[in-house]
Amino acid sequence: MSAKIIDGNAIAEQIRQEVAKEVEELKAKGITPGLATILVGEDPASQVYVRNKGKACEKAGIYSNQHTLPANTTEDELLKLIETLNNDPKISGILVQLPLPEHIDSIKVLNAISPAKDVDGFHPLNVGNFFTIKDFADMKGLFLPCTPHGVIELLVRSGVNLSGAEAVVVGRSNIVGKPVAMLLLANNATVTICHSRTKDLGEVCRRADILIAAIGKPQFIKANMVKDGVVVIDVGVNRIQDATSEKGFRLVGDVDFEQVKEKASLITPVPGGVGPMTITMLLVNTVKAAKTRR
Ligand code: NDP
């Protein structure tokens, strides 16, 4: 069996069109959603992410405002900017691009963003709400973390039945693994979370009807670690050397796509799977923030 590919670009585009329609309706009522992004330093990958976020906003009709600060910006300067944006009525959502330079305390910075503008969903108040609500349907008003929410949308919009499914998440980070597990649970899956200390990872992964890989290790999940018919969502983004590519590298996921697609029923590619969903869910949260603005 060769898997059906889950087209993240197509699903993301569908949601972006829904967002654009909502933005139009809001504008008709005199509300323009606005996103402020903050980038500290010159990390090339972060520059690309922030630029893409700005472009996606523009396409959806969302006002966006990018703050690019030098790498030697102090924590105080960054906190002052956040305070200004917290009080700016044109700004519905604030996103601080991570990672921040080492001299800045990321937790302190993320906690300074007003919970009402926390479109990344990383403020402890939003994380707390998210962890305590039991059903996915009741999470509609929350800022769900973008990548995990994108994973769920990919599954649901591909017709995967989550209720009662055996889901295995490999990775337990606060940004991906843990919140993905919580969202699967809220969708009534039976969830196992694995990490670097898990004994016999292959055996646990082979139980999965749905396998989520968020490890950060190129092509780590092999065909012998999955069962026939598994649905695979590959969150990983890793660079590997590729002499045939102009850049000298190419992007691969945490799953050995060529091998695993022969056993899976559905699988996301890298690139073109989870990646486009992350920005899309940020747009969804920005519109949500504009709608609930007090
Ligand atoms: P982290 O490095 O924070 O977490 C990696 C997790 O994988 C950890 O929990 C770690 O376990 C686990 N792990 C590492 N090695 C093994 C192993 N040998 N066996 C089992 N588990 C292991 O990464 P992130 O969660 O931030 O990101 C994961 C991947 O997703 C990365 O490739 C990242 O680039 C990508 N990503 C993609 C996004 C997108 O939009 N597409 C967005 C965010 C991330 P332990 O806790 O024990 O160390």
Coordinates of C-alpha atoms and ligand atoms in Angstrom, one line a residue:
M1 CA 0.0 0.0 0.0
S2 CA 1.2 3.5 -0.8
A3 CA -0.2 6.3 1.4
K4 CA -2.5 9.1 0.3
I5 CA -0.6 12.4 0.9
I6 CA -2.2 15.0 3.2
D7 CA -1.7 18.2 1.2
G8 CA -1.0 20.8 3.9
N9 CA -0.8 23.6 1.4
A10 CA -4.3 22.9 0.1
I11 CA -5.8 22.6 3.5
A12 CA -4.0 25.7 4.7
E13 CA -5.3 27.6 1.6
Q14 CA -8.9 26.5 2.3
I15 CA -8.6 27.8 5.9
R16 CA -6.9 31.1 4.7
Q17 CA -9.9 31.7 2.4
E18 CA -12.3 31.2 5.4
V19 CA -10.1 33.7 7.4
A20 CA -10.2 36.2 4.6
K21 CA -14.0 36.0 4.4
E22 CA -14.2 36.6 8.2
V23 CA -11.8 39.5 7.9
E24 CA -14.0 41.1 5.3
E25 CA -17.1 40.7 7.5
L26 CA -15.2 42.3 10.5
K27 CA -14.0 45.2 8.3
A28 CA -17.6 45.8 7.3
K29 CA -18.3 46.3 11.0
G30 CA -15.3 48.7 11.3
I31 CA -12.9 46.2 12.9
T32 CA -9.5 45.5 11.2
P33 CA -7.6 42.7 12.7
G34 CA -3.9 43.6 13.2
L35 CA -0.8 41.5 14.0
A36 CA 2.5 42.8 15.3
T37 CA 5.5 40.6 14.9
I38 CA 8.7 41.1 16.8
L39 CA 12.0 39.7 15.6
V40 CA 15.2 40.2 17.6
G41 CA 18.5 39.5 15.8
E42 CA 19.2 38.2 12.3
D43 CA 18.6 34.5 12.4
P44 CA 17.9 33.7 8.7
A45 CA 15.2 31.1 9.4
S46 CA 13.4 33.4 11.8
Q47 CA 13.6 36.2 9.2
V48 CA 11.9 34.0 6.6
Y49 CA 9.2 32.9 9.1
V50 CA 8.5 36.5 10.1
R51 CA 8.4 37.7 6.4
N52 CA 6.0 34.9 5.5
K53 CA 3.7 35.8 8.4
G54 CA 3.6 39.4 7.1
K55 CA 2.8 38.2 3.6
A56 CA 0.1 35.8 4.8
C57 CA -1.6 38.6 6.8
E58 CA -1.6 40.9 3.8
K59 CA -3.2 38.2 1.6
A60 CA -5.9 37.7 4.2
G61 CA -6.6 41.4 4.6
I62 CA -5.1 41.6 8.1
Y63 CA -3.1 44.7 9.0
S64 CA 0.5 43.7 10.0
N65 CA 3.3 45.6 11.5
Q66 CA 6.8 44.1 11.8
H67 CA 9.3 45.2 14.4
T68 CA 12.9 44.1 13.6
L69 CA 15.3 44.8 16.5
P70 CA 19.0 44.4 16.6
A71 CA 20.5 41.3 18.4
N72 CA 21.8 43.6 21.2
T73 CA 18.4 44.9 22.2
T74 CA 18.0 44.7 25.9
E75 CA 15.2 42.8 27.7
D76 CA 13.9 46.2 29.0
E77 CA 13.7 47.6 25.5
L78 CA 11.8 44.6 24.3
L79 CA 9.4 44.7 27.3
K80 CA 8.7 48.4 26.7
L81 CA 7.8 47.6 23.0
I82 CA 5.5 44.9 24.1
E83 CA 3.8 47.2 26.6
T84 CA 3.3 49.8 23.8
L85 CA 1.8 47.1 21.5
N86 CA -0.4 45.8 24.4
N87 CA -2.0 49.3 24.5
D88 CA -2.2 49.8 20.7
P89 CA -5.8 49.5 19.6
K90 CA -4.7 48.7 16.0
I91 CA -3.0 45.6 17.2
S92 CA -5.1 42.6 18.0
G93 CA -2.3 40.0 18.3
I94 CA 1.4 40.1 19.2
L95 CA 3.9 37.5 18.2
V96 CA 7.5 37.4 19.4
Q97 CA 9.6 35.2 17.1
L98 CA 11.5 32.5 19.0
P99 CA 14.3 31.8 19.8
L100 CA 15.3 35.1 21.4
P101 CA 19.0 35.9 22.0
E102 CA 20.4 34.3 25.1
H103 CA 20.6 37.5 27.2
I104 CA 16.8 37.8 27.0
D105 CA 14.5 35.8 29.3
S106 CA 12.0 34.3 26.8
I107 CA 9.5 33.3 29.6
K108 CA 9.5 36.9 31.0
V109 CA 8.9 38.3 27.5
L110 CA 6.1 35.9 26.6
N111 CA 4.5 36.5 30.0
A112 CA 4.5 40.3 29.3
I113 CA 2.2 39.9 26.3
S114 CA -1.4 40.7 27.2
P115 CA -3.2 37.3 27.4
A116 CA -5.9 38.9 25.1
K117 CA -3.3 39.5 22.4
D118 CA -1.4 36.2 22.9
V119 CA -2.0 34.8 19.4
D120 CA 0.8 32.2 19.8
G121 CA -1.0 30.8 22.9
F122 CA 2.1 30.7 25.1
H123 CA 1.0 32.9 27.9
P124 CA 0.5 30.8 31.1
L125 CA -3.1 32.0 31.5
N126 CA -3.9 30.7 28.0
V127 CA -1.9 27.5 28.5
G128 CA -3.7 26.9 31.9
N129 CA -7.2 27.4 30.3
F130 CA -6.2 25.1 27.4
F131 CA -5.1 22.3 29.8
T132 CA -8.2 22.5 32.0
I133 CA -10.9 22.4 29.3
K134 CA -11.9 18.9 28.5
D135 CA -13.7 19.0 25.1
F136 CA -12.3 20.4 21.9
A137 CA -15.7 22.0 21.1
D138 CA -15.4 24.1 24.3
M139 CA -11.9 25.4 23.2
K140 CA -13.3 27.6 20.4
G141 CA -12.7 30.9 22.3
L142 CA -9.1 30.0 23.2
F143 CA -5.9 30.9 21.5
L144 CA -4.8 27.4 20.7
P145 CA -1.0 27.0 20.0
C146 CA -0.6 27.2 16.2
T147 CA 1.4 24.2 15.2
P148 CA -0.6 21.7 17.4
H149 CA -3.9 23.2 16.3
G150 CA -2.7 22.9 12.7
V151 CA -2.0 19.2 13.3
I152 CA -5.6 18.6 14.5
E153 CA -7.0 20.5 11.5
L154 CA -5.0 18.4 9.1
L155 CA -6.4 15.2 10.7
V156 CA -10.0 16.4 11.0
R157 CA -10.1 17.9 7.5
S158 CA -8.6 14.7 6.1
G159 CA -11.5 12.8 7.5
V160 CA -9.5 10.9 10.2
N161 CA -11.7 9.8 13.1
L162 CA -9.9 10.7 16.3
S163 CA -12.4 9.4 18.8
G164 CA -11.1 6.2 20.4
A165 CA -8.1 6.2 18.1
E166 CA -4.7 5.1 19.6
A167 CA -2.5 8.2 19.1
V168 CA 1.2 8.2 19.8
V169 CA 3.1 11.5 20.0
V170 CA 6.9 11.4 19.9
G171 CA 8.2 14.5 21.5
R172 CA 7.1 16.3 24.7
S173 CA 8.1 20.0 24.1
N174 CA 5.8 22.8 25.4
I175 CA 5.5 24.1 21.8
V176 CA 4.5 20.9 20.0
G177 CA 4.5 17.5 21.8
K178 CA 2.6 18.3 25.0
P179 CA -0.1 20.6 23.4
V180 CA -0.6 18.2 20.5
A181 CA -1.2 15.4 23.0
M182 CA -3.7 17.6 24.9
L183 CA -5.6 18.4 21.7
L184 CA -5.8 14.8 20.7
L185 CA -7.1 14.0 24.2
A186 CA -9.7 16.7 23.9
N187 CA -10.7 15.0 20.6
N188 CA -11.2 11.7 22.6
A189 CA -8.1 9.9 21.3
T190 CA -6.2 7.5 23.6
V191 CA -2.8 9.2 23.8
T192 CA 0.7 8.1 24.6
I193 CA 3.5 10.6 24.8
C194 CA 7.1 9.4 24.0
H195 CA 10.4 11.1 24.5
S196 CA 14.1 10.3 24.6
R197 CA 13.8 8.0 27.7
T198 CA 11.0 5.9 26.3
K199 CA 11.9 2.2 26.4
D200 CA 11.4 0.4 23.0
L201 CA 10.1 3.4 21.1
G202 CA 9.4 1.2 18.1
E203 CA 7.1 -1.1 20.0
V204 CA 5.1 1.9 21.3
C205 CA 4.9 3.6 17.9
R206 CA 3.7 0.3 16.3
R207 CA 0.5 0.6 18.4
A208 CA -0.4 3.9 16.9
D209 CA -3.4 4.4 14.6
I210 CA -2.2 8.0 14.5
L211 CA 1.5 8.8 14.9
I212 CA 2.7 12.4 15.4
A213 CA 6.5 12.9 15.1
A214 CA 7.9 16.1 16.7
I215 CA 11.4 15.1 17.5
G216 CA 13.8 17.2 15.5
K217 CA 15.8 14.3 14.2
P218 CA 15.9 13.8 10.4
Q219 CA 14.1 10.7 9.1
F220 CA 14.1 9.1 12.5
I221 CA 10.9 7.1 12.2
K222 CA 11.4 4.2 10.0
A223 CA 9.0 1.7 8.4
N224 CA 9.6 -0.9 11.0
M225 CA 8.4 1.5 13.7
V226 CA 4.8 1.8 12.3
K227 CA 1.9 -0.5 11.6
D228 CA 0.1 -0.9 8.3
G229 CA -2.5 1.7 7.7
V230 CA -1.2 4.2 10.3
V231 CA -1.9 7.9 9.8
V232 CA 1.3 9.9 10.1
I233 CA 1.7 13.6 10.8
D234 CA 5.4 14.7 10.6
V235 CA 6.0 18.0 12.4
G236 CA 9.8 17.8 12.1
V237 CA 11.7 20.3 9.9
N238 CA 15.4 19.3 9.5
R239 CA 18.1 20.4 7.1
I240 CA 20.2 17.6 5.5
Q241 CA 23.0 18.0 3.1
D242 CA 22.1 17.7 -0.5
A243 CA 24.8 18.3 -3.1
T244 CA 22.2 18.3 -5.9
S245 CA 20.3 21.3 -4.4
E246 CA 21.4 24.8 -5.2
K247 CA 21.5 25.7 -1.5
G248 CA 23.5 22.5 -0.6
F249 CA 20.7 21.2 1.6
R250 CA 17.1 20.2 1.6
L251 CA 14.4 19.9 4.2
V252 CA 13.2 16.6 5.6
G253 CA 10.9 15.6 8.4
D254 CA 11.4 13.4 11.4
V255 CA 9.8 10.5 9.4
D256 CA 11.6 8.6 6.7
F257 CA 8.9 9.5 4.2
E258 CA 9.9 7.2 1.3
Q259 CA 9.9 4.1 3.6
V260 CA 6.9 5.0 5.8
K261 CA 4.6 6.1 3.0
E262 CA 4.6 2.4 1.8
K263 CA 2.8 1.4 5.0
A264 CA 0.8 4.4 6.0
S265 CA -2.8 5.1 4.9
L266 CA -2.2 8.9 5.1
I267 CA 1.0 10.9 5.6
T268 CA 2.1 14.5 5.6
P269 CA 5.1 15.5 3.4
V270 CA 7.9 17.8 4.5
P271 CA 7.8 20.5 3.2
G272 CA 4.1 21.0 2.4
G273 CA 2.5 19.3 5.4
V274 CA 2.4 20.9 8.9
G275 CA 4.5 23.9 7.9
P276 CA 1.8 25.9 6.0
M277 CA -0.7 25.2 8.8
T278 CA 1.3 26.9 11.5
I279 CA 1.0 30.4 9.9
T280 CA -2.6 29.7 9.0
M281 CA -3.6 29.0 12.6
L282 CA -1.8 32.2 13.6
L283 CA -4.2 34.1 11.2
V284 CA -7.1 32.2 12.8
N285 CA -6.0 33.4 16.3
T286 CA -5.4 37.0 15.1
V287 CA -9.0 37.1 13.8
K288 CA -10.2 35.6 17.1
A289 CA -8.3 38.3 19.0
A290 CA -9.9 41.0 16.9
K291 CA -13.4 39.6 17.5
T292 CA -13.0 39.4 21.2
R293 CA -11.3 42.8 21.6
R294 CA -12.6 44.7 24.5
Ligands
NDP1 P1 12.4 20.0 21.0 O1 13.8 19.8 20.7 O2 11.9 21.0 22.0 O3 11.8 18.6 21.5 C1 12.1 17.4 20.8 C2 11.4 16.2 21.6 O4 11.8 15.0 20.9 C3 11.9 16.1 23.0 O5 10.7 15.9 23.9 C4 12.8 14.9 23.0 O6 12.8 14.2 24.2 C5 12.3 14.1 21.9 N1 13.3 13.3 21.4 C6 14.6 13.6 21.0 N2 15.3 12.5 20.6 C7 14.5 11.5 20.8 C8 14.6 10.1 20.6 N3 15.7 9.6 20.1 N4 13.5 9.3 20.9 C9 12.4 9.8 21.3 N5 12.2 11.1 21.5 C10 13.2 11.9 21.3 O7 11.7 20.2 19.6 P2 10.3 20.9 19.2 O8 9.2 20.2 19.8 O9 10.4 22.4 19.3 O10 10.3 20.6 17.6 C11 10.3 19.3 17.1 C12 10.4 19.3 15.6 O11 9.3 20.0 15.0 C13 11.7 20.1 15.1 O12 12.1 19.4 13.9 C14 11.1 21.5 14.8 O13 11.9 22.1 13.8 C15 9.8 21.1 14.2 N6 8.8 22.2 14.3 C16 8.1 22.5 13.2 C17 7.1 23.4 13.2 C18 6.3 23.7 12.0 O14 5.7 24.7 11.9 N7 6.3 22.8 11.1 C19 6.9 24.3 14.4 C20 7.7 23.9 15.6 C21 8.6 22.9 15.5 P3 13.3 14.7 25.7 O15 12.2 15.7 26.1 O16 13.4 13.5 26.5 O17 14.6 15.4 25.4

